[in-house]
Protein backbone atom coordinates (compact mmCIF):
# COMPACT_ATOMS: atom_id res chain seq x y z
CA UNK A 1 0.00 0.00 0.00
CA UNK A 2 1.67 3.15 -1.20
CA UNK A 3 0.79 6.68 -0.07
CA UNK A 4 -0.99 7.25 -3.38
CA UNK A 5 -3.19 4.17 -2.91
CA UNK A 6 -4.02 5.32 0.62
CA UNK A 7 -4.87 8.83 -0.59
CA UNK A 8 -7.18 7.48 -3.29
CA UNK A 9 -8.85 5.12 -0.80
CA UNK A 10 -9.38 7.96 1.69
CA UNK A 11 -10.86 10.24 -0.97
CA UNK A 12 -13.23 7.51 -2.14
CA UNK A 13 -14.37 6.84 1.42
CA UNK A 14 -14.72 10.59 2.04
CA UNK A 15 -16.91 11.16 -1.01
CA UNK A 16 -19.23 8.24 -0.23
CA UNK A 17 -19.63 9.39 3.36
CA UNK A 18 -20.13 13.01 2.23
CA UNK A 19 -23.08 12.08 0.06
CA UNK A 20 -24.54 10.12 2.97
CA UNK A 21 -24.07 13.04 5.41
CA UNK A 22 -25.25 15.92 3.20
CA UNK A 23 -29.02 15.35 3.59
CA UNK A 24 -28.89 15.18 7.40
CA UNK A 25 -30.89 17.98 9.02
CA UNK A 26 -31.69 19.85 5.80
CA UNK A 27 -34.81 22.02 5.87
CA UNK A 28 -36.25 24.11 3.08
CA UNK A 29 -37.27 27.72 3.64
CA UNK A 30 -40.92 26.64 3.89
CA UNK A 31 -40.12 24.01 6.54
CA UNK A 32 -37.96 26.45 8.51
CA UNK A 33 -40.62 29.17 8.35
CA UNK A 34 -38.38 31.63 6.52
CA UNK A 35 -39.22 33.86 3.58
CA UNK A 36 -37.73 32.78 0.27
CA UNK A 37 -35.54 35.10 -1.75
CA UNK A 38 -36.68 36.11 -5.23
CA UNK A 39 -35.69 33.38 -7.70
CA UNK A 40 -34.86 30.84 -4.96
CA UNK A 41 -35.78 27.25 -5.75
CA UNK A 42 -38.45 25.64 -3.57
CA UNK A 43 -36.08 22.83 -2.65
CA UNK A 44 -33.10 25.02 -1.67
CA UNK A 45 -31.94 24.45 1.92
CA UNK A 46 -32.28 27.37 4.29
CA UNK A 47 -29.19 26.58 6.40
CA UNK A 48 -27.13 23.68 4.99
CA UNK A 49 -24.35 23.85 7.68
CA UNK A 50 -21.70 22.69 5.21
CA UNK A 51 -18.73 23.33 7.49
CA UNK A 52 -20.14 21.06 10.18
CA UNK A 53 -20.96 18.38 7.60
CA UNK A 54 -17.45 18.48 6.10
CA UNK A 55 -15.91 18.05 9.56
CA UNK A 56 -18.36 15.27 10.46
CA UNK A 57 -17.57 13.56 7.18
CA UNK A 58 -13.83 13.90 7.81
CA UNK A 59 -14.18 12.31 11.25
CA UNK A 60 -16.26 9.38 10.03
CA UNK A 61 -13.99 8.87 7.01
CA UNK A 62 -10.89 8.91 9.22
CA UNK A 63 -12.28 6.16 11.42
CA UNK A 64 -13.27 4.01 8.43
CA UNK A 65 -9.91 4.64 6.73
CA UNK A 66 -8.13 3.71 9.97
CA UNK A 67 -9.92 0.37 9.97
CA UNK A 68 -9.04 -0.11 6.29
CA UNK A 69 -5.39 0.75 6.95
CA UNK A 70 -5.02 -1.59 9.94
CA UNK A 71 -6.69 -4.47 8.10
CA UNK A 72 -4.47 -3.92 5.05
CA UNK A 73 -1.23 -3.37 6.95
CA UNK A 74 -1.52 -6.35 9.29
CA UNK A 75 -3.22 -8.60 6.71
CA UNK A 76 -6.11 -9.37 9.02
CA UNK A 77 -8.18 -10.80 6.16
CA UNK A 78 -5.91 -13.79 5.79
CA UNK A 79 -8.11 -15.57 3.28
CA UNK A 80 -6.41 -17.93 0.83
CA UNK A 81 -6.76 -16.68 -2.75
CA UNK A 82 -7.80 -13.18 -1.74
CA UNK A 83 -6.07 -10.53 -3.87
CA UNK A 84 -4.06 -13.21 -5.66
CA UNK A 85 -2.18 -14.37 -2.57
CA UNK A 86 -1.35 -18.01 -1.95
C-alpha positions as MATLAB code, in Angstrom:
seq = 'XXXXXXXXXXXXXXXXXXXXXXXXXXXXXXXXXXXXXXXXXXXXXXXXXXXXXXXXXXXXXXXXXXXXXXXXXXXXXXXXXXXXXX';
ca = [
       0.000    0.000    0.000;
       1.670    3.150   -1.200;
       0.795    6.680   -0.071;
      -0.987    7.248   -3.377;
      -3.189    4.174   -2.907;
      -4.015    5.319    0.616;
      -4.871    8.828   -0.591;
      -7.184    7.477   -3.289;
      -8.851    5.121   -0.799;
      -9.383    7.957    1.691;
     -10.862   10.235   -0.974;
     -13.235    7.508   -2.144;
     -14.373    6.835    1.421;
     -14.719   10.589    2.039;
     -16.906   11.164   -1.015;
     -19.225    8.239   -0.233;
     -19.634    9.393    3.361;
     -20.130   13.010    2.234;
     -23.079   12.084    0.055;
     -24.536   10.124    2.971;
     -24.075   13.038    5.409;
     -25.254   15.918    3.195;
     -29.023   15.349    3.588;
     -28.890   15.182    7.405;
     -30.891   17.981    9.021;
     -31.695   19.850    5.799;
     -34.812   22.021    5.868;
     -36.247   24.108    3.076;
     -37.268   27.721    3.638;
     -40.918   26.639    3.892;
     -40.124   24.012    6.543;
     -37.962   26.453    8.509;
     -40.623   29.170    8.346;
     -38.376   31.634    6.523;
     -39.217   33.859    3.585;
     -37.734   32.776    0.267;
     -35.542   35.101   -1.749;
     -36.677   36.108   -5.229;
     -35.689   33.377   -7.696;
     -34.861   30.843   -4.957;
     -35.780   27.246   -5.748;
     -38.452   25.639   -3.571;
     -36.077   22.826   -2.651;
     -33.100   25.021   -1.675;
     -31.940   24.452    1.921;
     -32.280   27.369    4.289;
     -29.185   26.583    6.397;
     -27.133   23.681    4.986;
     -24.352   23.851    7.683;
     -21.703   22.693    5.207;
     -18.726   23.328    7.493;
     -20.139   21.055   10.177;
     -20.959   18.385    7.601;
     -17.452   18.483    6.101;
     -15.915   18.048    9.562;
     -18.361   15.269   10.457;
     -17.574   13.557    7.175;
     -13.830   13.899    7.807;
     -14.176   12.305   11.246;
     -16.257    9.378   10.032;
     -13.986    8.873    7.005;
     -10.892    8.914    9.220;
     -12.280    6.157   11.419;
     -13.269    4.012    8.430;
      -9.914    4.640    6.730;
      -8.129    3.715    9.967;
      -9.921    0.374    9.970;
      -9.044   -0.106    6.292;
      -5.392    0.745    6.953;
      -5.024   -1.590    9.945;
      -6.685   -4.471    8.102;
      -4.472   -3.917    5.048;
      -1.225   -3.371    6.948;
      -1.521   -6.350    9.292;
      -3.217   -8.595    6.706;
      -6.113   -9.372    9.019;
      -8.179  -10.801    6.156;
      -5.906  -13.786    5.788;
      -8.110  -15.565    3.275;
      -6.411  -17.929    0.826;
      -6.755  -16.682   -2.748;
      -7.796  -13.176   -1.738;
      -6.073  -10.531   -3.873;
      -4.065  -13.206   -5.656;
      -2.180  -14.367   -2.573;
      -1.352  -18.010   -1.955;
];
